[in-house]
Amino acid sequence: MGATAGAVWGRAEQQDFRSRVRGTLLGAAVGDALGAPVDALTLEEIREAHGAEGLLDLAPAYGRRGAVTHLTQLTLFSVDGLIRAQVRRDTGAWHPPTDVHRAYRRWAATQSDWGPDERRKDDGWLAREEWLYARRDPARACLLGLGDDIMGTLDAPKNPGESGPEAAARSAPFGLLVGWEPQLVMQLAVECAAQTHGHPAAYLSAGAYAVVVHALARGESLDAAVQQALALLAGRQGQQQVTDALQHALGAVRQGMPSPGRVEELAGDGAAEGLLAAAVYCVLVGDDVRHGLCLAVNHGGPSAATAALTGGLLGALHGETALPPAWLAELEGRPSLLVLADDFAMEMTQGPALHGPAGSSPGWLARYPRG
């Protein structure tokens, strides 16, 4: 992993890391699933449908409880791309943004095809998961940005005016590269966000979010994690909106009891920096994971993205055991999420034993091909 690929991990360290990886991915997915049924509703409509206190439990979306949106689908492909990047490093072809872009293109194929087929037998296991072929209201920016083989870059980003939260909401996995320096984590998340979201506020929100997850996964407090993100944003062109939003979130904590109005104010018009700020606020003021996630969905903004961002932070902060078991039990795709989380943790802690100079596992390379 970065400069520490050959580092020796103790057993307790590995177990803690795996719990935080699982927590981050499951937390983001649970938040996504909680918000999906009310994603397009106003607060008044949410209360009309679910009672005066709003939505407090999973509700049906896309025909079932616990269904996830395209945000979770893309997050899984972020993880897949990062594992593949590590595997490809052995070949000397080390450019993670390209590997992540290839993974996102595999997601794009799931949105245009009926299901996996033999043509994709070399695409690894994730592209063969049938449940990922469901179209879950994918953002236009994601479909357009990943609609061809040309990869958006910071010099030539895709959708340069797009400031939505979708790129940030798929960026938690970059923060799980705990052996990397924070500035490299930010740079990778920013470059991968620009593949679909070219507005500086959108890709810098993705970078800031990844840095916050990174600090939490290393055992830092949320306040310290946000301060680290603010320090890394300083001096970056176009960072002021993101910096102001994060500082607004920190200030809002001292302004009385948490409320849907406060979350809605932070979320603003639903752009990336506003939802990042709302997510940070929900984690800071939530009494526990369930309360923080319910705060994140009960407002008139994009509930699924806000709660996905919130859940990723909560999972990185507390690990998987803090997540509500009843929600995990109904979460769509949970077996795949757990396998991918554990594979990521194993690759990052024991990669050389899977595909190193001493030999490689044919099964691993079939799951995560170098091609």
XYZ file of C-alpha atoms in Angstrom:
371
model
C 0.000 0.000 0.000
C 1.883 3.039 -1.166
C 5.295 3.103 0.444
C 4.244 0.562 3.057
C 3.286 -2.336 0.806
C 5.815 -4.573 2.522
C 4.998 -3.436 6.070
C 4.344 -6.102 8.673
C 0.903 -5.856 10.230
C 0.195 -7.300 13.678
C -2.867 -9.474 14.117
C -4.705 -6.892 16.242
C -3.906 -4.186 13.689
C -5.248 -6.345 10.887
C -8.449 -7.079 12.796
C -9.008 -3.400 13.615
C -8.343 -2.395 10.017
C -10.733 -5.031 8.656
C -13.446 -3.863 11.053
C -13.035 -0.276 9.878
C -13.028 -1.294 6.204
C -16.191 -3.320 6.739
C -17.689 -0.508 8.778
C -16.945 2.099 6.135
C -18.399 0.131 3.217
C -21.390 -1.247 5.131
C -22.046 2.108 6.792
C -22.088 3.953 3.481
C -24.383 1.313 1.975
C -26.776 1.315 4.948
C -26.990 5.100 4.773
C -27.670 4.895 1.069
C -30.406 2.317 1.626
C -31.979 4.314 4.455
C -32.130 7.458 2.336
C -33.206 5.867 -0.941
C -36.986 5.794 -0.241
C -37.114 9.524 0.590
C -34.391 10.816 -1.719
C -36.646 13.103 -3.753
C -39.022 14.146 -0.963
C -39.321 17.356 1.029
C -39.246 17.158 4.820
C -43.009 17.676 4.873
C -43.520 14.791 2.437
C -41.208 12.555 4.498
C -43.233 13.278 7.641
C -46.493 12.737 5.826
C -45.314 9.318 4.670
C -43.463 8.174 7.800
C -44.853 10.117 10.766
C -44.059 13.284 12.672
C -40.506 12.174 13.535
C -39.748 11.316 9.933
C -38.094 8.169 8.613
C -36.586 6.130 11.454
C -36.233 2.701 9.823
C -35.589 1.087 6.471
C -38.486 1.491 4.048
C -39.152 0.028 0.589
C -37.329 1.447 -2.412
C -37.008 -0.219 -5.820
C -39.424 -2.906 -4.612
C -37.714 -3.973 -1.381
C -36.394 -2.798 1.967
C -32.653 -2.239 2.158
C -32.197 -1.514 -1.543
C -29.137 0.575 -2.443
C -28.669 3.161 -5.184
C -25.971 3.644 -7.810
C -23.874 5.361 -5.105
C -23.185 2.013 -3.424
C -22.670 0.291 -6.762
C -19.961 2.794 -7.679
C -18.370 2.604 -4.234
C -17.899 -1.138 -4.733
C -16.228 -0.529 -8.062
C -13.950 2.040 -6.388
C -12.774 -0.774 -4.092
C -12.414 -3.195 -6.992
C -10.304 -0.672 -8.909
C -8.009 -0.081 -5.935
C -7.414 -3.804 -5.433
C -6.706 -4.232 -9.140
C -4.271 -1.306 -9.015
C -2.299 -3.038 -6.267
C -2.245 -6.304 -8.199
C -1.152 -4.562 -11.408
C 1.671 -2.845 -9.551
C 3.688 -6.058 -9.858
C 3.765 -5.549 -13.613
C 5.239 -2.054 -13.290
C 1.975 -0.507 -14.541
C 1.254 1.679 -11.513
C -1.363 4.331 -12.195
C -4.307 3.927 -9.802
C -6.567 6.553 -11.480
C -6.477 4.476 -14.665
C -7.318 1.267 -12.809
C -10.178 2.958 -10.973
C -11.432 4.382 -14.272
C -11.430 0.889 -15.768
C -13.457 -0.280 -12.777
C -15.954 2.552 -13.255
C -16.252 1.592 -16.915
C -17.139 -1.924 -15.767
C -19.894 -0.346 -13.664
C -21.062 1.629 -16.715
C -21.393 -1.676 -18.583
C -23.720 -2.960 -15.854
C -26.019 -0.014 -16.559
C -26.384 -0.782 -20.258
C -26.411 -4.589 -20.287
C -29.057 -7.008 -19.019
C -26.627 -8.992 -16.906
C -23.196 -10.616 -16.789
C -22.234 -12.926 -19.619
C -19.245 -14.843 -20.893
C -17.727 -11.793 -22.534
C -16.917 -10.509 -19.067
C -15.181 -13.597 -17.742
C -11.879 -11.668 -17.647
C -13.375 -8.733 -15.759
C -13.045 -10.283 -12.305
C -15.781 -11.448 -9.972
C -17.517 -8.170 -9.143
C -18.623 -7.541 -12.733
C -20.363 -10.939 -12.634
C -22.590 -10.080 -9.667
C -26.096 -10.029 -11.126
C -27.610 -7.755 -8.475
C -25.300 -4.926 -9.581
C -26.964 -4.795 -13.003
C -30.059 -3.086 -11.608
C -30.396 0.553 -12.698
C -30.817 2.613 -9.551
C -31.317 6.138 -10.846
C -27.699 6.652 -11.892
C -26.688 10.305 -12.024
C -26.469 11.688 -15.530
C -22.959 12.968 -14.801
C -21.807 9.427 -14.000
C -23.300 7.951 -17.174
C -21.894 10.735 -19.362
C -18.507 10.828 -17.678
C -18.046 7.076 -17.990
C -19.781 6.705 -21.338
C -16.559 6.248 -23.321
C -12.945 5.220 -22.811
C -11.650 8.784 -22.500
C -10.695 9.354 -18.879
C -11.432 12.740 -17.356
C -8.417 14.367 -15.702
C -7.847 17.509 -13.656
C -6.532 19.225 -16.789
C -9.492 18.024 -18.840
C -12.267 16.921 -16.449
C -15.518 15.367 -17.568
C -18.642 17.499 -16.957
C -16.692 20.615 -15.871
C -19.786 22.343 -14.495
C -21.043 19.367 -12.471
C -20.983 20.017 -8.722
C -23.187 17.147 -7.480
C -22.286 14.829 -4.574
C -22.031 11.516 -6.435
C -18.239 11.512 -6.840
C -17.735 12.297 -3.159
C -20.207 9.579 -2.176
C -18.122 6.887 -3.908
C -14.803 8.124 -2.464
C -14.689 6.530 1.001
C -12.526 3.623 -0.256
C -9.662 5.978 -1.090
C -9.545 6.918 2.571
C -8.995 3.274 3.477
C -5.510 3.400 1.952
C -4.173 3.898 5.473
C -0.550 3.302 4.493
C -0.601 6.265 2.125
C 0.204 9.827 3.060
C -2.970 11.956 3.407
C -2.003 14.296 0.562
C -1.677 11.316 -1.810
C -5.083 10.016 -0.694
C -6.580 13.417 -1.458
C -4.887 13.611 -4.848
C -6.103 10.156 -5.899
C -9.688 10.859 -4.799
C -9.647 14.219 -6.591
C -8.313 12.718 -9.824
C -10.885 9.915 -9.781
C -13.734 12.328 -9.012
C -12.793 14.465 -12.029
C -13.625 11.468 -14.211
C -17.299 12.405 -13.804
C -17.547 15.639 -11.786
C -15.419 18.455 -13.131
C -16.412 21.334 -10.870
C -13.617 22.054 -8.336
C -16.074 22.033 -5.430
C -17.185 18.516 -6.406
C -13.776 16.925 -6.851
C -12.250 18.737 -3.870
C -15.182 17.605 -1.715
C -14.355 14.047 -2.775
C -10.729 14.615 -1.816
C -11.622 16.153 1.534
C -14.038 13.313 2.313
C -11.381 10.702 1.535
C -8.909 12.477 3.840
C -11.458 12.552 6.679
C -12.146 8.812 6.247
C -8.382 8.204 6.115
C -7.794 9.936 9.456
C -10.749 8.144 11.078
C -9.538 4.769 9.804
C -6.194 5.508 11.462
C -7.906 6.181 14.808
C -8.153 9.981 14.779
C -11.169 11.903 16.090
C -13.586 13.444 13.596
C -12.603 16.975 14.604
C -8.920 16.190 14.022
C -9.798 14.512 10.718
C -11.683 17.583 9.473
C -8.803 19.839 10.509
C -6.448 17.673 8.472
C -8.718 17.966 5.446
C -8.884 21.746 5.868
C -5.093 21.938 6.018
C -4.753 19.937 2.805
C -7.405 22.018 1.032
C -5.526 25.229 1.805
C -3.808 26.577 -1.283
C -5.770 24.412 -3.720
C -7.443 26.338 -6.488
C -11.218 26.408 -6.063
C -11.177 25.185 -2.455
C -12.988 28.078 -0.775
C -16.506 26.647 -1.111
C -15.427 23.351 0.409
C -13.426 25.004 3.187
C -16.316 27.324 4.066
C -18.780 24.413 4.111
C -16.645 22.322 6.470
C -16.062 25.260 8.796
C -19.798 25.942 8.741
C -20.412 22.341 9.843
C -17.998 22.667 12.759
C -19.609 25.942 13.823
C -23.139 24.552 13.584
C -22.386 22.010 16.321
C -22.406 24.831 18.878
C -25.731 26.269 17.704
C -28.228 24.336 19.774
C -29.979 21.008 19.402
C -29.593 19.212 16.078
C -32.570 19.597 13.777
C -33.656 18.839 10.211
C -33.541 22.570 9.550
C -29.871 22.692 10.481
C -29.069 19.721 8.237
C -31.037 21.278 5.382
C -29.240 24.591 5.834
C -25.848 22.897 5.644
C -26.888 20.780 2.650
C -27.890 23.923 0.767
C -28.722 23.269 -2.866
C -27.489 19.675 -2.756
C -24.003 20.316 -4.144
C -21.102 18.151 -2.988
C -19.632 20.533 -0.428
C -22.998 21.084 1.278
C -23.704 17.376 1.662
C -20.163 16.785 2.928
C -20.762 19.466 5.560
C -24.142 17.971 6.478
C -22.573 14.515 6.871
C -19.804 15.811 9.134
C -22.421 17.624 11.231
C -24.630 14.516 11.544
C -21.701 12.462 12.812
C -20.586 15.158 15.265
C -24.023 15.698 16.834
C -25.558 12.216 16.512
C -26.079 10.387 19.810
C -25.174 7.118 18.106
C -24.939 5.619 14.615
C -28.689 5.206 14.200
C -29.410 8.782 15.310
C -26.709 10.213 13.056
C -28.054 8.356 10.029
C -31.655 9.354 10.752
C -30.552 12.989 10.963
C -28.863 12.559 7.590
C -32.018 11.398 5.785
C -34.715 13.590 7.306
C -34.350 16.778 5.291
C -35.419 18.059 1.906
C -32.060 17.525 0.193
C -30.569 14.401 -1.419
C -31.119 11.986 1.458
C -29.331 8.946 -0.003
C -26.089 10.797 -0.744
C -26.094 12.629 2.593
C -26.639 9.417 4.531
C -24.125 7.459 2.431
C -21.469 10.066 3.254
C -22.527 10.013 6.916
C -22.524 6.222 7.113
C -19.048 5.983 5.625
C -17.716 8.331 8.304
C -19.527 6.514 11.124
C -18.260 3.132 9.945
C -14.675 4.334 9.633
C -14.891 5.931 13.085
C -16.512 3.077 15.009
C -16.031 -0.096 12.942
C -18.656 -2.544 11.754
C -19.992 -3.615 15.160
C -21.456 -0.142 15.798
C -23.815 -0.411 12.818
C -27.472 -1.359 13.503
C -27.724 -5.152 13.029
C -31.375 -5.040 11.958
C -30.483 -2.727 9.081
C -27.470 -4.792 8.060
C -29.643 -7.918 8.030
C -31.811 -6.470 5.247
C -29.095 -4.650 3.305
C -29.058 -5.484 -0.388
C -25.790 -7.003 -1.544
C -24.381 -7.479 1.963
C -22.605 -10.761 1.121
C -20.814 -9.096 -1.807
C -19.966 -6.048 0.305
C -18.420 -8.210 3.018
C -16.381 -10.268 0.557
C -15.084 -7.142 -1.140
C -14.263 -5.482 2.195
C -12.338 -8.506 3.397
C -10.539 -8.868 0.071
C -9.519 -5.205 0.242
C -8.246 -5.611 3.807
C -6.316 -8.759 2.861
C -4.799 -7.135 -0.236
C -3.708 -4.066 1.698
C -2.183 -5.989 4.594
C -0.914 -9.159 2.878
C -0.657 -8.344 -0.818
C 2.892 -9.692 -1.286
C 1.725 -13.128 -0.112
C -1.037 -13.104 -2.722
C 0.957 -11.958 -5.741
C 4.568 -11.305 -4.836
C 8.079 -12.507 -5.658
C 7.603 -15.598 -3.521
C 4.650 -16.772 -5.583
C 1.067 -15.892 -6.323
C -2.427 -17.249 -5.827
C -4.057 -18.179 -9.160
C -7.469 -17.796 -7.525
C -6.690 -14.250 -6.433
C -5.510 -13.258 -9.891
C -8.665 -14.749 -11.374
C -10.738 -12.596 -9.012
C -8.665 -9.463 -9.646
C -6.993 -9.895 -13.048
C -3.936 -7.835 -13.958
C -5.349 -7.050 -17.387
